[in-house]
Amino acid sequence: MLPKSILVAFLFMQTPCLFSQKAKPIHRLEFQVKPSFGFNIPTSKLLKGDVTDHLISYDDQSHYLQFIGLALFFDKHWGVEFNFQGNSSGRKSNRDQQFLQAMQREYESNFYVTPSTGASYKQTNFFSGDIERGLLGVIYRFESNRFFFYPKAAVGVTSFYADWGSAYLKEKNANNVVLVYYQADKIPQDHFIVAGSTSVGYKVTKWLYLNVDAMFSYYKANVSYTKTITNLNSKLSTVENINYKKGMPGVSVGAGFIVSLK
């Protein structure tokens, strides 16, 4: 009987100890929807005044609309976030006309000029803008009852178009005919981008937050154009390369709101 009594006593002593331990709380998943609007502030310029600037759907100064901003917090502090931004510039809305006018100005003193460009076929829309930027990152959060601070590190892709352009030249008072043709190495230009950002804001309610965003990003531009001038009578051609290859750091600032779905 003694061994059994000792066993029963041991189990009895352990029972209140087990109940006295608190179970570790399970963190509920939290989704956040984050639309925003902001501006891109260039710290380095890609465009350099060449006629091919008008063929690229990129501008050093632009604004962005973030229609898709989704965050998932799987921990009290840690989460993942995906953002898609459509970046636009009013100066790029008529870049096809800007190219046509540039061809006229350059050659009209000696030639009758008939220019054309692929930029005339609009490839962008209100949602994607002229420059598309998608980012996937890891987010960390500090928050109180009313205020929050979310730093984030992300990688992604920034994309824009590099269209073709040409000019058919008929020499005045002569029979000489020349074709000038600009061709990019690729039409969709996709560049790997890294970014660090932060969001700070105020919780209006349990589910609605107001926030301000700031982001520093970097990518390496690598756009190449070939300018070919062909005398259509002699069939002789000359070729020139025009490159846009440089590191492109940039800063973006914006504001929006967050809807928390728990």
GROMACS .gro file of N, CA and C in nm, residues 45-184:
model
  420
   45LYS      N    1   1.908   6.129  -6.155
   45LYS     CA    2   1.827   6.139  -6.276
   45LYS      C    3   1.871   6.036  -6.380
   46LEU      N    4   1.771   5.968  -6.438
   46LEU     CA    5   1.799   5.873  -6.545
   46LEU      C    6   1.796   5.941  -6.682
   47LEU      N    7   1.699   6.027  -6.704
   47LEU     CA    8   1.683   6.092  -6.834
   47LEU      C    9   1.791   6.199  -6.852
   48LYS      N   10   1.839   6.214  -6.977
   48LYS     CA   11   1.954   6.301  -7.000
   48LYS      C   12   1.938   6.397  -7.117
   49GLY      N   13   1.816   6.415  -7.165
   49GLY     CA   14   1.792   6.513  -7.269
   49GLY      C   15   1.800   6.460  -7.410
   50ASP      N   16   1.822   6.330  -7.429
   50ASP     CA   17   1.824   6.270  -7.562
   50ASP      C   18   1.681   6.253  -7.613
   51VAL      N   19   1.668   6.240  -7.744
   51VAL     CA   20   1.536   6.223  -7.803
   51VAL      C   21   1.472   6.092  -7.756
   52THR      N   22   1.554   5.994  -7.722
   52THR     CA   23   1.501   5.867  -7.673
   52THR      C   24   1.435   5.880  -7.536
   53ASP      N   25   1.459   5.990  -7.466
   53ASP     CA   26   1.388   6.012  -7.338
   53ASP      C   27   1.237   6.003  -7.358
   54HIS      N   28   1.190   6.051  -7.475
   54HIS     CA   29   1.046   6.054  -7.501
   54HIS      C   30   0.990   5.915  -7.531
   55LEU      N   31   1.077   5.820  -7.561
   55LEU     CA   32   1.032   5.684  -7.593
   55LEU      C   33   1.019   5.596  -7.470
   56ILE      N   34   1.071   5.643  -7.357
   56ILE     CA   35   1.070   5.564  -7.234
   56ILE      C   36   0.957   5.612  -7.145
   57SER      N   37   0.875   5.521  -7.097
   57SER     CA   38   0.761   5.559  -7.011
   57SER      C   39   0.808   5.574  -6.866
   58TYR      N   40   0.910   5.656  -6.851
   58TYR     CA   41   0.969   5.682  -6.720
   58TYR      C   42   0.993   5.831  -6.706
   59ASP      N   43   0.972   5.881  -6.585
   59ASP     CA   44   1.004   6.020  -6.556
   59ASP      C   45   1.075   6.024  -6.421
   60ASP      N   46   1.171   6.113  -6.409
   60ASP     CA   47   1.245   6.123  -6.283
   60ASP      C   48   1.158   6.174  -6.169
   61GLN      N   49   1.052   6.246  -6.200
   61GLN     CA   50   0.958   6.292  -6.100
   61GLN      C   51   0.821   6.233  -6.130
   62SER      N   52   0.761   6.169  -6.031
   62SER     CA   53   0.632   6.105  -6.053
   62SER      C   54   0.556   6.094  -5.921
   63HIS      N   55   0.430   6.058  -5.932
   63HIS     CA   56   0.349   6.030  -5.814
   63HIS      C   57   0.299   5.886  -5.823
   64TYR      N   58   0.257   5.831  -5.712
   64TYR     CA   59   0.212   5.692  -5.713
   64TYR      C   60   0.077   5.676  -5.643
   65LEU      N   61   0.004   5.576  -5.690
   65LEU     CA   62  -0.117   5.529  -5.626
   65LEU      C   63  -0.096   5.383  -5.588
   66GLN      N   64  -0.111   5.354  -5.461
   66GLN     CA   65  -0.097   5.216  -5.414
   66GLN      C   66  -0.236   5.159  -5.390
   67PHE      N   67  -0.287   5.093  -5.494
   67PHE     CA   68  -0.419   5.032  -5.481
   67PHE      C   69  -0.412   4.902  -5.402
   68ILE      N   70  -0.302   4.829  -5.420
   68ILE     CA   71  -0.285   4.700  -5.352
   68ILE      C   72  -0.176   4.713  -5.247
   69GLY      N   73  -0.214   4.706  -5.123
   69GLY     CA   74  -0.120   4.700  -5.011
   69GLY      C   75  -0.177   4.604  -4.910
   70LEU      N   76  -0.117   4.488  -4.897
   70LEU     CA   77  -0.171   4.381  -4.812
   70LEU      C   78  -0.064   4.335  -4.715
   71ALA      N   79  -0.096   4.335  -4.587
   71ALA     CA   80  -0.004   4.287  -4.485
   71ALA      C   81  -0.071   4.175  -4.406
   72LEU      N   82   0.009   4.076  -4.368
   72LEU     CA   83  -0.038   3.965  -4.285
   72LEU      C   84   0.057   3.952  -4.167
   73PHE      N   85   0.004   3.973  -4.046
   73PHE     CA   86   0.081   3.955  -3.924
   73PHE      C   87   0.049   3.817  -3.866
   74PHE      N   88   0.149   3.731  -3.862
   74PHE     CA   89   0.133   3.596  -3.807
   74PHE      C   90   0.189   3.587  -3.666
   75ASP      N   91   0.240   3.698  -3.614
   75ASP     CA   92   0.299   3.705  -3.482
   75ASP      C   93   0.265   3.842  -3.424
   76LYS      N   94   0.289   3.858  -3.293
   76LYS     CA   95   0.260   3.987  -3.230
   76LYS      C   96   0.337   4.100  -3.298
   77HIS      N   97   0.457   4.071  -3.345
   77HIS     CA   98   0.541   4.175  -3.404
   77HIS      C   99   0.571   4.153  -3.553
   78TRP      N  100   0.579   4.028  -3.597
   78TRP     CA  101   0.629   3.999  -3.732
   78TRP      C  102   0.517   3.975  -3.832
   79GLY      N  103   0.544   4.018  -3.954
   79GLY     CA  104   0.449   3.993  -4.061
   79GLY      C  105   0.515   4.005  -4.198
   80VAL      N  106   0.436   3.983  -4.302
   80VAL     CA  107   0.482   3.999  -4.440
   80VAL      C  108   0.387   4.096  -4.509
   81GLU      N  109   0.439   4.166  -4.609
   81GLU     CA  110   0.358   4.268  -4.677
   81GLU      C  111   0.388   4.268  -4.826
   82PHE      N  112   0.283   4.283  -4.906
   82PHE     CA  113   0.297   4.299  -5.051
   82PHE      C  114   0.234   4.431  -5.091
   83ASN      N  115   0.307   4.506  -5.177
   83ASN     CA  116   0.258   4.634  -5.227
   83ASN      C  117   0.272   4.638  -5.379
   84PHE      N  118   0.170   4.694  -5.443
   84PHE     CA  119   0.178   4.723  -5.586
   84PHE      C  120   0.143   4.869  -5.606
   85GLN      N  121   0.235   4.941  -5.672
   85GLN     CA  122   0.216   5.085  -5.694
   85GLN      C  123   0.218   5.116  -5.843
   86GLY      N  124   0.122   5.194  -5.885
   86GLY     CA  125   0.121   5.248  -6.020
   86GLY      C  126   0.173   5.391  -6.016
   87ASN      N  127   0.287   5.415  -6.082
   87ASN     CA  128   0.352   5.546  -6.080
   87ASN      C  129   0.327   5.618  -6.212
   88SER      N  130   0.292   5.746  -6.203
   88SER     CA  131   0.256   5.822  -6.323
   88SER      C  132   0.319   5.961  -6.320
   89SER      N  133   0.329   6.019  -6.440
   89SER     CA  134   0.377   6.156  -6.455
   89SER      C  135   0.299   6.222  -6.567
   90GLY      N  136   0.252   6.343  -6.541
   90GLY     CA  137   0.178   6.415  -6.644
   90GLY      C  138   0.260   6.443  -6.768
   91ARG      N  139   0.391   6.457  -6.750
   91ARG     CA  140   0.478   6.486  -6.865
   91ARG      C  141   0.490   6.367  -6.958
   92LYS      N  142   0.454   6.246  -6.914
   92LYS     CA  143   0.463   6.127  -6.999
   92LYS      C  144   0.330   6.093  -7.068
   93SER      N  145   0.228   6.171  -7.040
   93SER     CA  146   0.098   6.142  -7.098
   93SER      C  147   0.096   6.165  -7.249
   94ASN      N  148   0.184   6.252  -7.299
   94ASN     CA  149   0.189   6.279  -7.444
   94ASN      C  150   0.331   6.262  -7.497
   95ARG      N  151   0.403   6.162  -7.446
   95ARG     CA  152   0.542   6.143  -7.488
   95ARG      C  153   0.554   6.107  -7.635
   96ASP      N  154   0.450   6.047  -7.693
   96ASP     CA  155   0.453   6.018  -7.836
   96ASP      C  156   0.459   6.147  -7.918
   97GLN      N  157   0.378   6.246  -7.879
   97GLN     CA  158   0.381   6.374  -7.948
   97GLN      C  159   0.513   6.447  -7.927
   98GLN      N  160   0.569   6.432  -7.809
   98GLN     CA  161   0.698   6.495  -7.780
   98GLN      C  162   0.808   6.438  -7.870
   99PHE      N  163   0.804   6.307  -7.895
   99PHE     CA  164   0.902   6.245  -7.985
   99PHE      C  165   0.881   6.293  -8.128
  100LEU      N  166   0.757   6.296  -8.174
  100LEU     CA  167   0.729   6.340  -8.311
  100LEU      C  168   0.775   6.484  -8.333
  101GLN      N  169   0.750   6.568  -8.236
  101GLN     CA  170   0.793   6.708  -8.248
  101GLN      C  171   0.944   6.722  -8.245
  102ALA      N  172   1.010   6.637  -8.163
  102ALA     CA  173   1.157   6.641  -8.157
  102ALA      C  174   1.218   6.601  -8.290
  103MET      N  175   1.159   6.504  -8.360
  103MET     CA  176   1.209   6.462  -8.491
  103MET      C  177   1.190   6.574  -8.594
  104GLN      N  178   1.077   6.639  -8.585
  104GLN     CA  179   1.052   6.751  -8.677
  104GLN      C  180   1.155   6.862  -8.657
  105ARG      N  181   1.180   6.897  -8.533
  105ARG     CA  182   1.274   7.006  -8.504
  105ARG      C  183   1.416   6.971  -8.551
  106GLU      N  184   1.454   6.844  -8.535
  106GLU     CA  185   1.591   6.805  -8.567
  106GLU      C  186   1.619   6.802  -8.717
  107TYR      N  187   1.517   6.761  -8.797
  107TYR     CA  188   1.546   6.734  -8.939
  107TYR      C  189   1.470   6.823  -9.038
  108GLU      N  190   1.376   6.904  -8.993
  108GLU     CA  191   1.287   6.971  -9.089
  108GLU      C  192   1.358   7.077  -9.173
  109SER      N  193   1.474   7.123  -9.133
  109SER     CA  194   1.543   7.224  -9.214
  109SER      C  195   1.592   7.167  -9.346
  110ASN      N  196   1.621   7.038  -9.351
  110ASN     CA  197   1.674   6.975  -9.473
  110ASN      C  198   1.585   6.866  -9.530
  111PHE      N  199   1.488   6.819  -9.453
  111PHE     CA  200   1.408   6.705  -9.497
  111PHE      C  201   1.259   6.730  -9.473
  112TYR      N  202   1.178   6.659  -9.552
  112TYR     CA  203   1.038   6.642  -9.518
  112TYR      C  204   1.032   6.522  -9.423
  113VAL      N  205   0.974   6.542  -9.305
  113VAL     CA  206   0.986   6.443  -9.197
  113VAL      C  207   0.852   6.374  -9.174
  114THR      N  208   0.855   6.241  -9.172
  114THR     CA  209   0.738   6.160  -9.136
  114THR      C  210   0.776   6.070  -9.019
  115PRO      N  211   0.754   6.116  -8.895
  115PRO     CA  212   0.794   6.037  -8.779
  115PRO      C  213   0.681   5.945  -8.732
  116SER      N  214   0.718   5.842  -8.656
  116SER     CA  215   0.621   5.752  -8.592
  116SER      C  216   0.688   5.686  -8.474
  117THR      N  217   0.605   5.631  -8.385
  117THR     CA  218   0.660   5.569  -8.265
  117THR      C  219   0.562   5.470  -8.204
  118GLY      N  220   0.616   5.369  -8.139
  118GLY     CA  221   0.533   5.274  -8.067
  118GLY      C  222   0.471   5.334  -7.942
  119ALA      N  223   0.520   5.448  -7.898
  119ALA     CA  224   0.463   5.515  -7.782
  119ALA      C  225   0.322   5.567  -7.810
  120SER      N  226   0.284   5.573  -7.938
  120SER     CA  227   0.150   5.618  -7.973
  120SER      C  228   0.044   5.515  -7.933
  121TYR      N  229   0.086   5.390  -7.915
  121TYR     CA  230  -0.007   5.285  -7.874
  121TYR      C  231   0.001   5.273  -7.722
  122LYS      N  232  -0.095   5.332  -7.654
  122LYS     CA  233  -0.090   5.345  -7.510
  122LYS      C  234  -0.088   5.206  -7.444
  123GLN      N  235   0.012   5.184  -7.360
  123GLN     CA  236   0.028   5.054  -7.293
  123GLN      C  237   0.004   5.064  -7.144
  124THR      N  238  -0.028   5.182  -7.095
  124THR     CA  239  -0.050   5.200  -6.953
  124THR      C  240  -0.196   5.234  -6.926
  125ASN      N  241  -0.236   5.225  -6.801
  125ASN     CA  242  -0.371   5.261  -6.762
  125ASN      C  243  -0.368   5.327  -6.624
  126PHE      N  244  -0.485   5.365  -6.577
  126PHE     CA  245  -0.493   5.437  -6.450
  126PHE      C  246  -0.442   5.352  -6.334
  127PHE      N  247  -0.465   5.222  -6.342
  127PHE     CA  248  -0.426   5.133  -6.233
  127PHE      C  249  -0.274   5.113  -6.227
  128SER      N  250  -0.211   5.087  -6.342
  128SER     CA  251  -0.068   5.055  -6.343
  128SER      C  252   0.021   5.177  -6.363
  129GLY      N  253  -0.034   5.284  -6.421
  129GLY     CA  254   0.045   5.404  -6.444
  129GLY      C  255   0.151   5.383  -6.551
  130ASP      N  256   0.249   5.472  -6.553
  130ASP     CA  257   0.360   5.461  -6.649
  130ASP      C  258   0.470   5.369  -6.599
  131ILE      N  259   0.486   5.362  -6.468
  131ILE     CA  260   0.590   5.281  -6.406
  131ILE      C  261   0.524   5.192  -6.302
  132GLU      N  262   0.543   5.063  -6.311
  132GLU     CA  263   0.486   4.970  -6.215
  132GLU      C  264   0.593   4.928  -6.114
  133ARG      N  265   0.553   4.920  -5.988
  133ARG     CA  266   0.647   4.879  -5.884
  133ARG      C  267   0.577   4.783  -5.789
  134GLY      N  268   0.632   4.661  -5.777
  134GLY     CA  269   0.579   4.562  -5.685
  134GLY      C  270   0.686   4.522  -5.585
  135LEU      N  271   0.648   4.515  -5.457
  135LEU     CA  272   0.743   4.487  -5.350
  135LEU      C  273   0.686   4.383  -5.254
  136LEU      N  274   0.770   4.289  -5.212
  136LEU     CA  275   0.735   4.190  -5.110
  136LEU      C  276   0.838   4.198  -5.000
  137GLY      N  277   0.792   4.213  -4.875
  137GLY     CA  278   0.889   4.233  -4.769
  137GLY      C  279   0.845   4.179  -4.635
  138VAL      N  280   0.936   4.191  -4.541
  138VAL     CA  281   0.914   4.152  -4.402
  138VAL      C  282   0.891   4.278  -4.321
  139ILE      N  283   0.787   4.277  -4.239
  139ILE     CA  284   0.749   4.395  -4.163
  139ILE      C  285   0.752   4.363  -4.014
  140TYR      N  286   0.792   4.462  -3.935
  140TYR     CA  287   0.795   4.449  -3.789
  140TYR      C  288   0.712   4.563  -3.732
  141ARG      N  289   0.644   4.538  -3.620
  141ARG     CA  290   0.559   4.645  -3.568
  141ARG      C  291   0.583   4.672  -3.419
  142PHE      N  292   0.586   4.801  -3.391
  142PHE     CA  293   0.581   4.854  -3.256
  142PHE      C  294   0.450   4.932  -3.247
  143GLU      N  295   0.373   4.908  -3.142
  143GLU     CA  296   0.248   4.982  -3.132
  143GLU      C  297   0.202   4.996  -2.988
  144SER      N  298   0.127   5.102  -2.965
  144SER     CA  299   0.061   5.127  -2.837
  144SER      C  300  -0.089   5.128  -2.863
  145ASN      N  301  -0.163   5.176  -2.767
  145ASN     CA  302  -0.308   5.180  -2.786
  145ASN      C  303  -0.349   5.272  -2.900
  146ARG      N  304  -0.269   5.377  -2.925
  146ARG     CA  305  -0.309   5.475  -3.025
  146ARG      C  306  -0.209   5.494  -3.139
  147PHE      N  307  -0.082   5.467  -3.114
  147PHE     CA  308   0.018   5.496  -3.215
  147PHE      C  309   0.090   5.368  -3.259
  148PHE      N  310   0.147   5.372  -3.382
  148PHE     CA  311   0.219   5.255  -3.432
  148PHE      C  312   0.337   5.300  -3.517
  149PHE      N  313   0.432   5.208  -3.529
  149PHE     CA  314   0.554   5.230  -3.607
  149PHE      C  315   0.590   5.097  -3.672
  150TYR      N  316   0.587   5.091  -3.808
  150TYR     CA  317   0.610   4.967  -3.881
  150TYR      C  318   0.731   4.982  -3.974
  151PRO      N  319   0.850   4.942  -3.938
  151PRO     CA  320   0.962   4.938  -4.033
  151PRO      C  321   0.952   4.813  -4.121
  152LYS      N  322   1.007   4.821  -4.243
  152LYS     CA  323   0.996   4.710  -4.338
  152LYS      C  324   1.117   4.706  -4.430
  153ALA      N  325   1.160   4.585  -4.463
  153ALA     CA  326   1.263   4.563  -4.566
  153ALA      C  327   1.200   4.480  -4.676
  154ALA      N  328   1.224   4.517  -4.803
  154ALA     CA  329   1.154   4.452  -4.913
  154ALA      C  330   1.242   4.442  -5.037
  155VAL      N  331   1.204   4.349  -5.124
  155VAL     CA  332   1.264   4.336  -5.257
  155VAL      C  333   1.149   4.329  -5.357
  156GLY      N  334   1.180   4.361  -5.484
  156GLY     CA  335   1.074   4.357  -5.583
  156GLY      C  336   1.123   4.392  -5.721
  157VAL      N  337   1.031   4.443  -5.802
  157VAL     CA  338   1.058   4.476  -5.942
  157VAL      C  339   0.994   4.610  -5.974
  158THR      N  340   1.068   4.695  -6.045
  158THR     CA  341   1.011   4.816  -6.103
  158THR      C  342   1.018   4.802  -6.255
  159SER      N  343   0.908   4.835  -6.323
  159SER     CA  344   0.895   4.808  -6.466
  159SER      C  345   0.841   4.929  -6.540
  160PHE      N  346   0.892   4.949  -6.661
  160PHE     CA  347   0.840   5.052  -6.750
  160PHE      C  348   0.871   5.010  -6.894
  161TYR      N  349   0.813   5.083  -6.991
  161TYR     CA  350   0.828   5.049  -7.131
  161TYR      C  351   0.935   5.136  -7.199
  162ALA      N  352   1.004   5.075  -7.293
  162ALA     CA  353   1.098   5.147  -7.380
  162ALA      C  354   1.054   5.119  -7.524
  163ASP      N  355   0.986   5.214  -7.586
  163ASP     CA  356   0.925   5.193  -7.717
  163ASP      C  357   1.021   5.230  -7.831
  164TRP      N  358   0.983   5.190  -7.951
  164TRP     CA  359   1.061   5.222  -8.069
  164TRP      C  360   1.015   5.357  -8.125
  165GLY      N  361   1.101   5.416  -8.206
  165GLY     CA  362   1.067   5.540  -8.275
  165GLY      C  363   1.140   5.546  -8.408
  166SER      N  364   1.083   5.616  -8.504
  166SER     CA  365   1.146   5.627  -8.635
  166SER      C  366   1.108   5.757  -8.703
  167ALA      N  367   1.183   5.788  -8.806
  167ALA     CA  368   1.152   5.906  -8.889
  167ALA      C  369   1.192   5.875  -9.033
  168TYR      N  370   1.097   5.889  -9.123
  168TYR     CA  371   1.121   5.873  -9.267
  168TYR      C  372   1.151   6.012  -9.323
  169LEU      N  373   1.272   6.028  -9.380
  169LEU     CA  374   1.320   6.159  -9.422
  169LEU      C  375   1.335   6.164  -9.574
  170LYS      N  376   1.268   6.259  -9.636
  170LYS     CA  377   1.283   6.284  -9.780
  170LYS      C  378   1.354   6.419  -9.795
  171GLU      N  379   1.474   6.414  -9.850
  171GLU     CA  380   1.554   6.535  -9.861
  171GLU      C  381   1.487   6.637  -9.954
  172LYS      N  382   1.488   6.762  -9.911
  172LYS     CA  383   1.427   6.868  -9.991
  172LYS      C  384   1.512   6.898 -10.114
  173ASN      N  385   1.444   6.914 -10.227
  173ASN     CA  386   1.509   6.946 -10.354
  173ASN      C  387   1.610   6.839 -10.396
  174ALA      N  388   1.586   6.716 -10.355
  174ALA     CA  389   1.675   6.605 -10.393
  174ALA      C  390   1.596   6.475 -10.382
  175ASN      N  391   1.658   6.367 -10.427
  175ASN     CA  392   1.592   6.237 -10.424
  175ASN      C  393   1.642   6.148 -10.309
  176ASN      N  394   1.721   6.203 -10.222
  176ASN     CA  395   1.778   6.124 -10.113
  176ASN      C  396   1.670   6.093 -10.009
  177VAL      N  397   1.666   5.965  -9.970
  177VAL     CA  398   1.567   5.919  -9.871
  177VAL      C  399   1.642   5.847  -9.759
  178VAL      N  400   1.610   5.884  -9.635
  178VAL     CA  401   1.680   5.830  -9.519
  178VAL      C  402   1.578   5.782  -9.416
  179LEU      N  403   1.612   5.670  -9.350
  179LEU     CA  404   1.530   5.619  -9.240
  179LEU      C  405   1.612   5.623  -9.112
  180VAL      N  406   1.559   5.692  -9.012
  180VAL     CA  407   1.620   5.695  -8.879
  180VAL      C  408   1.534   5.608  -8.788
  181TYR      N  409   1.598   5.512  -8.722
  181TYR     CA  410   1.520   5.416  -8.642
  181TYR      C  411   1.585   5.398  -8.505
  182TYR      N  412   1.503   5.409  -8.401
  182TYR     CA  413   1.547   5.387  -8.263
  182TYR      C  414   1.482   5.259  -8.212
  183GLN      N  415   1.564   5.165  -8.166
  183GLN     CA  416   1.515   5.037  -8.117
  183GLN      C  417   1.575   5.007  -7.981
  184ALA      N  418   1.490   4.979  -7.882
  184ALA     CA  419   1.538   4.942  -7.748
  184ALA      C  420   1.576   4.794  -7.745
   0.00000   0.00000   0.00000
